[in-house]
Tab-separated table of C-alpha atoms in Angstrom:
chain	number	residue	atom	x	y	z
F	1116	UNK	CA	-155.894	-114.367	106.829
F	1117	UNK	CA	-156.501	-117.507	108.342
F	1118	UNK	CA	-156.560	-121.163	107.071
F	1119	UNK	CA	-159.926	-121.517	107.781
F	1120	UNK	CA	-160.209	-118.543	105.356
F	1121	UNK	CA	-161.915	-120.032	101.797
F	1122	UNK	CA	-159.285	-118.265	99.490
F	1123	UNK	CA	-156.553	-119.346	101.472
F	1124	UNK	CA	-157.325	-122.793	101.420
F	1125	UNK	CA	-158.362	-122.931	97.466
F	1126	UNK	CA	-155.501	-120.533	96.503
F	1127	UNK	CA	-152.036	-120.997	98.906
F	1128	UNK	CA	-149.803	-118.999	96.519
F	1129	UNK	CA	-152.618	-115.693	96.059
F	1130	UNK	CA	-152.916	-115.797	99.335
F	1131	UNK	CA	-149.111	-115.754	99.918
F	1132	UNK	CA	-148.712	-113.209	97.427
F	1133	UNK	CA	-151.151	-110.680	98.914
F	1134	UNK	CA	-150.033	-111.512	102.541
F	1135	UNK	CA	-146.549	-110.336	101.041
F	1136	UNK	CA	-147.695	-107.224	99.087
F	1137	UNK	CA	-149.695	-106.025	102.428
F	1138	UNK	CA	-146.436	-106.200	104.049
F	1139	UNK	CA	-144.246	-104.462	101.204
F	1140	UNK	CA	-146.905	-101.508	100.963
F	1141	UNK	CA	-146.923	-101.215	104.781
F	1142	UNK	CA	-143.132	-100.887	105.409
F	1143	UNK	CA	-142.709	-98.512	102.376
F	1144	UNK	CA	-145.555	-95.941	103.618
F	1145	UNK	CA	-143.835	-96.380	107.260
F	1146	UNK	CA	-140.647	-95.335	105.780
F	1147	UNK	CA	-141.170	-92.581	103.355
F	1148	UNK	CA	-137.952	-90.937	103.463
F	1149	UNK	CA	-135.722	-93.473	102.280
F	1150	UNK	CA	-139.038	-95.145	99.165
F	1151	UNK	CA	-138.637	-91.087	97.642
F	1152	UNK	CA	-134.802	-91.432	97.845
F	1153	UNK	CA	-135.113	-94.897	96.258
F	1154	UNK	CA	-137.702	-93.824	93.608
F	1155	UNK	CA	-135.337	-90.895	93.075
F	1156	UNK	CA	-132.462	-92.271	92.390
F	1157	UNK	CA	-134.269	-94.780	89.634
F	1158	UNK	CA	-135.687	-92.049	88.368
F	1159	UNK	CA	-132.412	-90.421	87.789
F	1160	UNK	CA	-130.945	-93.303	86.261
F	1161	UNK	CA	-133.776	-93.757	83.851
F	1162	UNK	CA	-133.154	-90.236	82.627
F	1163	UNK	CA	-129.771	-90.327	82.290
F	1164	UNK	CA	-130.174	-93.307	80.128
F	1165	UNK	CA	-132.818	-91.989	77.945
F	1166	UNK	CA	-131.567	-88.460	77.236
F	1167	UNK	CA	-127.836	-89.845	76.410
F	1168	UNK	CA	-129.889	-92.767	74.096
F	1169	UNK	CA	-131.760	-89.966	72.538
F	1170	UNK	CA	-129.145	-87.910	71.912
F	1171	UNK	CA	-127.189	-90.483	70.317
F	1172	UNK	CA	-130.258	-91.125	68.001
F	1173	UNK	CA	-131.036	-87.202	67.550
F	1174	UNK	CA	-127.308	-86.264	66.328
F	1175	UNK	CA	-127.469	-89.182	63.565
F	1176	UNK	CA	-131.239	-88.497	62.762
F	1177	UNK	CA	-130.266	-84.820	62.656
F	1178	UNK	CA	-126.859	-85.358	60.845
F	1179	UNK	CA	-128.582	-87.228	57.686
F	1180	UNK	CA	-131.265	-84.109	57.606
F	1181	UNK	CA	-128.770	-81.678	57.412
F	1182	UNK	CA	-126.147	-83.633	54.691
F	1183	UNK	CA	-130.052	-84.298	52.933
F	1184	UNK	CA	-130.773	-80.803	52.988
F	1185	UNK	CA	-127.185	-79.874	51.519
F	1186	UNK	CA	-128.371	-81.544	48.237
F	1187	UNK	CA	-124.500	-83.100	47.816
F	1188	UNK	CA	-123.913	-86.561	47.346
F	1189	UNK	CA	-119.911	-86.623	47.554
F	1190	UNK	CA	-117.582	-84.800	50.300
F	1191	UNK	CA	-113.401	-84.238	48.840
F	1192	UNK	CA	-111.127	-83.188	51.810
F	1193	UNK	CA	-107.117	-83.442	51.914
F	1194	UNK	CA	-107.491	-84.982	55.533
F	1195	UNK	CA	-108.324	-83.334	59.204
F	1196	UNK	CA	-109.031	-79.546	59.418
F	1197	UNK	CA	-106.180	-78.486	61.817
F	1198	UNK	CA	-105.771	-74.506	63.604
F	1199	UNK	CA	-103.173	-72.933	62.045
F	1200	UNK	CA	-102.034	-70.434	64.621
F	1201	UNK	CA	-99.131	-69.063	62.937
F	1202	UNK	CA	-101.113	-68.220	59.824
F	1203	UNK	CA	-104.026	-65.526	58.888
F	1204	UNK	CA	-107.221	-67.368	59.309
F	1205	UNK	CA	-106.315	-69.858	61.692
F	1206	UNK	CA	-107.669	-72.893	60.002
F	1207	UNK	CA	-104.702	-74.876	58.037
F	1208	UNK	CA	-107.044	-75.782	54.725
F	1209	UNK	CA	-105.845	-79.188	53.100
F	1210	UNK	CA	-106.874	-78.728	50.138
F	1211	UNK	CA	-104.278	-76.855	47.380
F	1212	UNK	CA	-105.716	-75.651	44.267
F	1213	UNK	CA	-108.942	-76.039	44.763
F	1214	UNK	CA	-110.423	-74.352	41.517
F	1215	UNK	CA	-108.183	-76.198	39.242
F	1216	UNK	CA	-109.314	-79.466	41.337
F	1217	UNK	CA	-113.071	-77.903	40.741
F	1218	UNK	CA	-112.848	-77.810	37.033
F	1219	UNK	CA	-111.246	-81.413	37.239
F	1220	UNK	CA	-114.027	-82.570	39.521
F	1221	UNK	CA	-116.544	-81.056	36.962
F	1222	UNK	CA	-115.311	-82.764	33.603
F	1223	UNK	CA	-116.196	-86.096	34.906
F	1224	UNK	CA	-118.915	-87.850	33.381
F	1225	UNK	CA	-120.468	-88.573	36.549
F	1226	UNK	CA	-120.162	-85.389	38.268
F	1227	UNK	CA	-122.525	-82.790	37.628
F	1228	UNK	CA	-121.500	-79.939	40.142
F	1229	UNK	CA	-118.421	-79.480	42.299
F	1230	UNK	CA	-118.167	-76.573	44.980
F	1231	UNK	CA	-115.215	-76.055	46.894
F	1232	UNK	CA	-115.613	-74.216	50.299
F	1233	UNK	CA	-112.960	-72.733	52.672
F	1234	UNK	CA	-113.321	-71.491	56.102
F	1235	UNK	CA	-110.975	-68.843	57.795
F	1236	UNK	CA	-111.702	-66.844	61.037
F	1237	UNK	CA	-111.869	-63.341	59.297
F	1238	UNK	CA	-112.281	-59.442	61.448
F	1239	UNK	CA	-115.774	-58.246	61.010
F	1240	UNK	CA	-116.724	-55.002	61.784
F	1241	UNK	CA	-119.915	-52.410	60.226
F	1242	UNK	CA	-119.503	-48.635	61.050
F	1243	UNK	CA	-121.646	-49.149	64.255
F	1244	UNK	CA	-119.377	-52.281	66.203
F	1245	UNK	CA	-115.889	-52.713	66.884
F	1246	UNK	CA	-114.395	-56.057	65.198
F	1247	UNK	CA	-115.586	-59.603	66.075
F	1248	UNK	CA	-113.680	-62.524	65.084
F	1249	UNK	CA	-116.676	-64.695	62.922
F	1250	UNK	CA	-116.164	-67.610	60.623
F	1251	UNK	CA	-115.846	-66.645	57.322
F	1252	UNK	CA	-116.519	-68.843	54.392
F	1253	UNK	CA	-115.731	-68.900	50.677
F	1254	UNK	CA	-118.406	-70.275	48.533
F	1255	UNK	CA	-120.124	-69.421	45.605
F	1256	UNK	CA	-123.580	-70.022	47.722
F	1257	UNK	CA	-125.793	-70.311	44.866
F	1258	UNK	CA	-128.299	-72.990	43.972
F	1259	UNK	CA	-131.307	-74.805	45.693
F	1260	UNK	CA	-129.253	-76.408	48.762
F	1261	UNK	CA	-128.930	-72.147	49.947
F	1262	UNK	CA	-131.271	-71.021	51.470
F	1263	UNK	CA	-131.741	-66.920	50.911
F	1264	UNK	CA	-134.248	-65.609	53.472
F	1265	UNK	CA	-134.030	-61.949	52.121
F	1266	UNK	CA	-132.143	-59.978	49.534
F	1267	UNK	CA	-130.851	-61.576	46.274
F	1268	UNK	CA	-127.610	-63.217	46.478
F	1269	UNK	CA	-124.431	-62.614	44.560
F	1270	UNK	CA	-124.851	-60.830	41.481
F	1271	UNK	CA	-122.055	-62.986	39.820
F	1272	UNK	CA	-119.855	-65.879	40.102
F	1273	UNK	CA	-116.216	-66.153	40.878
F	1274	UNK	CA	-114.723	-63.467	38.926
F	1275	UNK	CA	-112.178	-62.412	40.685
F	1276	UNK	CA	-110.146	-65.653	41.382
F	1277	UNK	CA	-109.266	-64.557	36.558
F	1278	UNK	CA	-108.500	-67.966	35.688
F	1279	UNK	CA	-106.169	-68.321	38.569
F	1280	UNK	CA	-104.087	-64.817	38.282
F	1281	UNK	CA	-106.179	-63.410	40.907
F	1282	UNK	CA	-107.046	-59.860	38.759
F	1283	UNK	CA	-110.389	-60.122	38.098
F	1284	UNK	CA	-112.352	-57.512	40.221
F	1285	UNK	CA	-113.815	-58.661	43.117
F	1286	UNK	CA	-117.619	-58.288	43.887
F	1287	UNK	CA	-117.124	-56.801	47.633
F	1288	UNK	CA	-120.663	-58.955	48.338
F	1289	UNK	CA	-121.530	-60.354	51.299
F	1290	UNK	CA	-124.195	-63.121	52.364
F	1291	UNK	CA	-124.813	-63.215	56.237
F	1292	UNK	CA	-127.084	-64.666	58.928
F	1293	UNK	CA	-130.101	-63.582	61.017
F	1294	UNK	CA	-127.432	-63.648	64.178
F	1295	UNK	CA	-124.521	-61.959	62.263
F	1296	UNK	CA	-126.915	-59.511	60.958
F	1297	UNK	CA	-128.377	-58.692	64.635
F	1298	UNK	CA	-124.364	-58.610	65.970
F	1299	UNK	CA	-123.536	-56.029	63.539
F	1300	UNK	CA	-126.856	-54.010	63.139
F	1301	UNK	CA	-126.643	-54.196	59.781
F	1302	UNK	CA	-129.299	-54.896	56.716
F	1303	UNK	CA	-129.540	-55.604	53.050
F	1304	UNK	CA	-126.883	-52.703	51.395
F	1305	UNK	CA	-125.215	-52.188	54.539
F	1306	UNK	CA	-121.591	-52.096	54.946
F	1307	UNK	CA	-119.026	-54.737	56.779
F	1308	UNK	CA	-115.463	-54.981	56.289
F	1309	UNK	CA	-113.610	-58.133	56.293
F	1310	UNK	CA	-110.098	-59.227	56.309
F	1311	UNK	CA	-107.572	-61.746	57.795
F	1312	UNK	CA	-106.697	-58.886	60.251
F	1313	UNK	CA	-107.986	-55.608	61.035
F	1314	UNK	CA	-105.736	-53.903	58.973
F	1315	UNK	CA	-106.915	-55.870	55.831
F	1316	UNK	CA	-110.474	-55.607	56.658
F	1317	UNK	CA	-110.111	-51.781	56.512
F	1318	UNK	CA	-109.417	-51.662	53.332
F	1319	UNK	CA	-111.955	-54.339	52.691
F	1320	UNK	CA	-115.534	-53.122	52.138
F	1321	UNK	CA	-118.265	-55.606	51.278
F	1322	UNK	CA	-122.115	-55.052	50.841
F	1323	UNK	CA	-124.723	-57.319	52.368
F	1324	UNK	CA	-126.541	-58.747	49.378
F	1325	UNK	CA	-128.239	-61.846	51.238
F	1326	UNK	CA	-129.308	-63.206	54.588
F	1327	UNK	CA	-129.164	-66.872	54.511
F	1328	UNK	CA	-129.070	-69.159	57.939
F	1329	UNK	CA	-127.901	-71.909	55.618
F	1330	UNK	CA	-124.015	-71.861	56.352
F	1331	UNK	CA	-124.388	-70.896	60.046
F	1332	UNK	CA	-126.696	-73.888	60.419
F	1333	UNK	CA	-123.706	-75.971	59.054
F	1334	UNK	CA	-121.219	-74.509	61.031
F	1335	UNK	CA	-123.088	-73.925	64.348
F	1336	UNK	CA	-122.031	-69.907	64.410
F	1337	UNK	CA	-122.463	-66.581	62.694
F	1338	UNK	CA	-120.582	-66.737	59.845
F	1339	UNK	CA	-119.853	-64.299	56.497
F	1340	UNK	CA	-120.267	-65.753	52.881
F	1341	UNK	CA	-118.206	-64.588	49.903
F	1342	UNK	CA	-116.806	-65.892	46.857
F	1343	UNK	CA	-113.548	-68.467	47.367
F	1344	UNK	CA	-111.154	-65.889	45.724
F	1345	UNK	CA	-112.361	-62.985	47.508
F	1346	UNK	CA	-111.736	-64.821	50.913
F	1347	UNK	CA	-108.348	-66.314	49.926
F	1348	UNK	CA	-107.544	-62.363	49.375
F	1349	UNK	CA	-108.205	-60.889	52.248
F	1350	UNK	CA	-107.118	-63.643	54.199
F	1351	UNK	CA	-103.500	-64.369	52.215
F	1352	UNK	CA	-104.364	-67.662	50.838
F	1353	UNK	CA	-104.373	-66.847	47.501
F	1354	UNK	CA	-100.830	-68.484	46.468
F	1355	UNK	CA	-101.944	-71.822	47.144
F	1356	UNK	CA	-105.867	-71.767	46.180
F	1357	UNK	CA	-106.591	-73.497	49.441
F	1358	UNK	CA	-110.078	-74.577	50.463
F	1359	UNK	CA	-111.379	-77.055	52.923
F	1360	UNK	CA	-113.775	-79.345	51.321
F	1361	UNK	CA	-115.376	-79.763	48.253
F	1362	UNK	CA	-118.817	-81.230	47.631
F	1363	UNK	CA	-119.861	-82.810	44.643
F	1364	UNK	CA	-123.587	-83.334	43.036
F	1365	UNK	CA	-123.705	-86.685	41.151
F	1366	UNK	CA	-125.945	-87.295	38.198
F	1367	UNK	CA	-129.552	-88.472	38.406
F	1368	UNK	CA	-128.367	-91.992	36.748
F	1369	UNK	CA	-125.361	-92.430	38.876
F	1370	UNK	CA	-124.359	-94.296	42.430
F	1371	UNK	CA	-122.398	-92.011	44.564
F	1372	UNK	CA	-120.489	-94.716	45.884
F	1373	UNK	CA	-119.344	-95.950	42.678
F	1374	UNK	CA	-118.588	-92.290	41.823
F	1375	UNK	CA	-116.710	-91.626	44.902
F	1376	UNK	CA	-114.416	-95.106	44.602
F	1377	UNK	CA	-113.594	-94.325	41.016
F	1378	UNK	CA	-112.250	-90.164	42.260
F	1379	UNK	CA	-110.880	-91.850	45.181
F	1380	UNK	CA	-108.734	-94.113	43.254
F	1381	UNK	CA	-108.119	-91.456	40.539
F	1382	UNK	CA	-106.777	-88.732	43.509
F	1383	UNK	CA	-105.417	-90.826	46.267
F	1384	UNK	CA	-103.930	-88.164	48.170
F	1385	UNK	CA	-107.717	-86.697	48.980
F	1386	UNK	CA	-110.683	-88.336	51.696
F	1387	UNK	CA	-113.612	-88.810	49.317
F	1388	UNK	CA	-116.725	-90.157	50.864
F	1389	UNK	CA	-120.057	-90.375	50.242
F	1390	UNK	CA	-122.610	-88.711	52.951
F	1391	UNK	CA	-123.227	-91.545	54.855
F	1392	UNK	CA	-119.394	-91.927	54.869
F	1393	UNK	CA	-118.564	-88.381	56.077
F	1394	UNK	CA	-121.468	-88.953	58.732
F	1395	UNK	CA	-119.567	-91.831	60.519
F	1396	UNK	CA	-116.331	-90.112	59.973
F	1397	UNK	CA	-117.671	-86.641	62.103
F	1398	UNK	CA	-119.007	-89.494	64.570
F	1399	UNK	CA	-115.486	-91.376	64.661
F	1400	UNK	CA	-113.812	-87.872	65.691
F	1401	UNK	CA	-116.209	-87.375	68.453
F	1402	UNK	CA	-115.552	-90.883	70.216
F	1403	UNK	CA	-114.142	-89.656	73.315
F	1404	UNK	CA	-117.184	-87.930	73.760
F	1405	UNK	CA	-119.392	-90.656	72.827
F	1406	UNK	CA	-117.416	-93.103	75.315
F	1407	UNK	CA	-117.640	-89.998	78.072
F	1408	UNK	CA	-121.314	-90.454	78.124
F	1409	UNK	CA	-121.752	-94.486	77.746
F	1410	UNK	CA	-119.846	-94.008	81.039
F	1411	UNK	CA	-122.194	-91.517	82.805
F	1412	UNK	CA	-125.275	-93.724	81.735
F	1413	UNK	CA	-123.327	-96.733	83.277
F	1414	UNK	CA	-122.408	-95.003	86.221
F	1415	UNK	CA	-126.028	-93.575	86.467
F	1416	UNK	CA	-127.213	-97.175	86.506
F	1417	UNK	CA	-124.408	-98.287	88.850
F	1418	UNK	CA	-125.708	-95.658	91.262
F	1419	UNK	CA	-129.442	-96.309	91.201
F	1420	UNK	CA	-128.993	-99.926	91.411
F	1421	UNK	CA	-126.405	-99.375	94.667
F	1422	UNK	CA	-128.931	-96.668	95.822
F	1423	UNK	CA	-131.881	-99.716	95.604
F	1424	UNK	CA	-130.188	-102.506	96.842
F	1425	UNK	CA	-128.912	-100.308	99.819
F	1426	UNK	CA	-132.538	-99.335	100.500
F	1427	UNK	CA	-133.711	-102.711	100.927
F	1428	UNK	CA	-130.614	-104.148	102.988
F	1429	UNK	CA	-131.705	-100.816	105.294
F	1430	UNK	CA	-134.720	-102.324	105.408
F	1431	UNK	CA	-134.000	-105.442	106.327
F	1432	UNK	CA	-131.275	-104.169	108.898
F	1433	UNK	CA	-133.495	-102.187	110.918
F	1434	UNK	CA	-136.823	-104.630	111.304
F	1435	UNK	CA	-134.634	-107.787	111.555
F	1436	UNK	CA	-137.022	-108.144	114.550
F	1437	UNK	CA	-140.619	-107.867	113.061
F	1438	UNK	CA	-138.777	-109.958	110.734
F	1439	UNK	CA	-137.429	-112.623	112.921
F	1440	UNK	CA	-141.402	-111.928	114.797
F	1441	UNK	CA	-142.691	-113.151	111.250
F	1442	UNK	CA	-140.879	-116.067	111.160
F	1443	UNK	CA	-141.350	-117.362	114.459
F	1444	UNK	CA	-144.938	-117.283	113.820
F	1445	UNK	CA	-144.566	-119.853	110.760
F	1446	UNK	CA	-144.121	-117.041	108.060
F	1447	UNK	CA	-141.893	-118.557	105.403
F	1448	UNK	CA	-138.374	-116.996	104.217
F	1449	UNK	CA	-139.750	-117.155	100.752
F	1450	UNK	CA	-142.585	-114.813	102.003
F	1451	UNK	CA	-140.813	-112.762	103.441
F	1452	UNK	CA	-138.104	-112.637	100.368
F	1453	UNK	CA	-141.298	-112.297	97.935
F	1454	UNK	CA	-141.877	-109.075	100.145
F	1455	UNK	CA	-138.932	-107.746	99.101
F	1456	UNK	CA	-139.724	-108.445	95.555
F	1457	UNK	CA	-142.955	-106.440	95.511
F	1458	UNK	CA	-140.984	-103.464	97.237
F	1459	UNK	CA	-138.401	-103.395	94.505
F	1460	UNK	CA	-140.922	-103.755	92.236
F	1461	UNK	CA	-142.992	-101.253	93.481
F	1462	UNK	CA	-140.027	-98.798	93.681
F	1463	UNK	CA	-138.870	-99.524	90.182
F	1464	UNK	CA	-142.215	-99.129	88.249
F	1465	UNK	CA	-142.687	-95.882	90.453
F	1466	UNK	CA	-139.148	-94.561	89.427
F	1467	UNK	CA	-139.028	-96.140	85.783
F	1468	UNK	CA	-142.505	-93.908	85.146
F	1469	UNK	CA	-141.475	-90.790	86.811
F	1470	UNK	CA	-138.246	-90.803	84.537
F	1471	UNK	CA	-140.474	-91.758	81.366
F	1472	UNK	CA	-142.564	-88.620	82.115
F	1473	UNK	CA	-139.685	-86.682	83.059
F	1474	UNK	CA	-137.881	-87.587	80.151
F	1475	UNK	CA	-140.218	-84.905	77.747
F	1476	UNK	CA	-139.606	-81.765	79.457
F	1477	UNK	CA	-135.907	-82.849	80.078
F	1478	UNK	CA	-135.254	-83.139	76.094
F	1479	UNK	CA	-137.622	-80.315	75.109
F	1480	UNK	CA	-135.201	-78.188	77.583
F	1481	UNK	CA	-131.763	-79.380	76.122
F	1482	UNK	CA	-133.215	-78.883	72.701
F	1483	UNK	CA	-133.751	-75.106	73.541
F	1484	UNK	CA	-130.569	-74.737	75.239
F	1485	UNK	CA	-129.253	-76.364	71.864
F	1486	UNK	CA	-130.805	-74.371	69.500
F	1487	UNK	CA	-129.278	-71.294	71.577
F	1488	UNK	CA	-126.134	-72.652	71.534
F	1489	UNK	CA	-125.614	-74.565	67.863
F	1490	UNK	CA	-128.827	-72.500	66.016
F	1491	UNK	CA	-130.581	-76.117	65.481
F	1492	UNK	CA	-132.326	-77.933	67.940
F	1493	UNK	CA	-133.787	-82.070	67.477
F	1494	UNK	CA	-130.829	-82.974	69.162
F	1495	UNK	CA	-132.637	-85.081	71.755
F	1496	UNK	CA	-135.518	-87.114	69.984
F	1497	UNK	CA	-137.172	-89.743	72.289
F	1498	UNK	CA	-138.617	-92.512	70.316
F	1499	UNK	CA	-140.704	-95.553	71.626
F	1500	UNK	CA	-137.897	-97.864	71.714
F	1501	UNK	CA	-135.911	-95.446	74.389
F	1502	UNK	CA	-138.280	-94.886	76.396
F	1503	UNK	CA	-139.566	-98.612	76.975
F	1504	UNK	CA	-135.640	-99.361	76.905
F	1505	UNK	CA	-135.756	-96.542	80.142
F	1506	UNK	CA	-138.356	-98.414	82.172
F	1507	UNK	CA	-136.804	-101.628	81.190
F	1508	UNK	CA	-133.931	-100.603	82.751
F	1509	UNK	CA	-135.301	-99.981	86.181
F	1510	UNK	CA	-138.004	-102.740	86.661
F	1511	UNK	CA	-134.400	-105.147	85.681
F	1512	UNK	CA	-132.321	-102.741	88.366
F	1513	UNK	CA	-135.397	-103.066	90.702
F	1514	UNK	CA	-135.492	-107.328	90.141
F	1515	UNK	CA	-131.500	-107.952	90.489
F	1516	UNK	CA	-131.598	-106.144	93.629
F	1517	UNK	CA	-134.638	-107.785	95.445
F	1518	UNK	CA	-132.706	-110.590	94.396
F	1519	UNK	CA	-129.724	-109.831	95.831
F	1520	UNK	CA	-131.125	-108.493	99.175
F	1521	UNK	CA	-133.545	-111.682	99.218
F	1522	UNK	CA	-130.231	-113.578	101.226
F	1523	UNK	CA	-130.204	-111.578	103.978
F	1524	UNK	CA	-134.293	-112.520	104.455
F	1525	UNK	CA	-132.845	-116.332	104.640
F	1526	UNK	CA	-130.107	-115.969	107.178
F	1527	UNK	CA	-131.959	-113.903	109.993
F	1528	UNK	CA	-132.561	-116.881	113.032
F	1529	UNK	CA	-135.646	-115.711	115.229
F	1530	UNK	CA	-134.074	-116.610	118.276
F	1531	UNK	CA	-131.070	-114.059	117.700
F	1532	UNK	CA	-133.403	-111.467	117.368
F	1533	UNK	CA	-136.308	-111.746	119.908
């Protein structure tokens, strides 16, 4: 390229501009080693930022799904579920007298079913296993919010729990899940026995009526269903009528926000919120964990943009001479600095792709490995927004560090050098 060159004389800044992308292509193919450590570490960064963004995004979207698919509109709780360690079951339930607070619950105008749940770690064993320590739950588990895969159900509500003497007889039925069901190689009118210890669940027979992955959904782990009274029993509880939380179904006509400021102010000493509510609050508890990732992303992004400017400065460092070569013969620092440009460039767009493309299989992965682990995968979803927010991230990492290196172009004296 020559000034006697047409194009060069019509068009000084294309001309410029392709003199300085020939250069930028040329030292990147010379040194390969350090461009696929560059393009790397962007790519790395970009991942890092769009898996934790759509896992944020995935545990919200899949949080409303599941408190949508549990048809309530209201959640009642006495305050944090704390381990109990001294007691049977383990988990200190907060809320006392939960079927008197039911029948409360239920006489309001606005309230058109109340369920109270409790969850204790109970002994399970069938006669073919030994015991496993599973989640039990007390629930009535009826209606179109569970979901009964096979058998029938319980036969009858709460009859045991005798209008709070406790004599009624209990049903000795049993609802379970697909993974509890495998555990304990058992089947619709098999046997388990259940109790707050092993002694307790020996005397303790129940009959599998149902299979429904409702509950373990919700919980995350194999669990056993039976009525509220009939866990209380075997697990001691039954002097306080403890549950855990309670979950009310407001009429068609009424705003469960209204409903749940009116039972708030009418039972102060219980956490009433409405789903959305109850959503933020499980987010509020995990905020250590939240913060824990912001801080790998940021340290992600830290790293790729130390990884890129150090590239660059290595590139400068060791051709200061073709460098200081260029100059002498009348090439211009801003050339030479728009070189860099086009490198970073280059290296970003390269990097901010490969960790776009990379992104799929990497959430399609952790949702497996979640759906092993929790029994519901979506946690990861990747939409548009992330991923152009990705490759935002490292064409801006790529710029600020072109930038940055651009000084050392401008200080290099030819005569030092040559």
């Amino acid at each position: 390229m020559t000034d006697s060159d047409p194009t060069t004389a019509r068009f000084p800044r294309l001309a410029r501009a392709r003199a300085a992308a020939g250069i930028a292509f040329s030292q990147l193919s010379h040194a390969r080693g350090r461009t696929v450590l560059t393009v790397l570490g962007i790519t790395l960064a970009v991942l890092a930022a769009t898996l934790l963004a759509g896992t944020g995004i995935g545990v919200i979207q899949t949080g409303q799904q599941k408190f949508d698919a549990a048809g309530r509109d209201v959640w009642v709780t006495g305050g944090p579920v704390r381990f109990s360690p001294a007691g049977v079951g383990g988990f200190e339930n907060t809320i006392v007298g939960a079927h008197e607070l039911d029948a409360e619950l239920e006489a309001h105008e606005d309230v058109q079913v109340a369920v109270p749940m409790a969850f204790q770690t109970v002994y399970v064993k069938s006669n073919d296993t030994d015991y496993q320590t599973l989640i039990g739950v007390g629930s009535p588990a009826h209606g179109g919010s569970v979901q009964i895969t096979n058998g029938s159900g319980f036969s009858s509500r709460d009859v045991h729990y005798a209008d709070g003497n406790y004599s009624g007889p209990m049903t000795h039925e049993v609802i379970i899940d697909q993974r509890t069901a495998d555990m304990m190689n058992v089947s619709i009118g098999d046997s388990l026995y259940i109790g707050g210890t092993t002694g307790i669940a020996r005397k303790n027979e129940f009959t599998v009526v149902g299979i429904s992955p409702t509950f373990s959904r919700f919980l995350g782990s194999p669990s056993v269903v039976v009525q509220l009274s009939e866990l209380q029993e075997v697990t001691g509880t039954t002097g306080t009528d403890k549950a855990t939380i309670m979950t009310l179904t407001v009429a068609d006509d009424a705003d469960p926000e209204a409903v749940a400021d009116d039972l708030e102010a009418e039972y102060p000493a219980y956490d009433i919120r409405t789903n959305k509510e109850q959503l933020k609050e499980i987010l509020r508890d995990q905020a250590v964990l939240m913060a824990a990732g912001g801080s790998l992303v940021f340290l992600a992004l830290l790293a790729g943009l130390a990884l890129t400017v150090n590239i660059l400065l290595s590139h400068v460092y060791h051709q200061q001479r073709e460098f200081a070569a260029l100059k002498a013969l009348g090439t211009s620092s801003s050339t030479l600095s728009l070189t860099l440009v086009v490198q970073a460039l280059v290296l970003g767009t390269v990097g901010g792709i490969l960790g776009v493309v990379l992104s799929f299989p990497a959430a399609r992965g952790l949702n497996r490995l979640a759906k092993l682990v929790v029994g519901f995968g979506d946690i990861v979803v990747l939409p548009q927004s992330v991923l152009i927010g990705g490759f935002a991230i490292a064409f801006l990492m790529s710029l600020i560090s072109s930038l940055v290196v651009s000084r050392q172009i401008a200080g290099i004296r030819p005569l030092e050098h040559l």
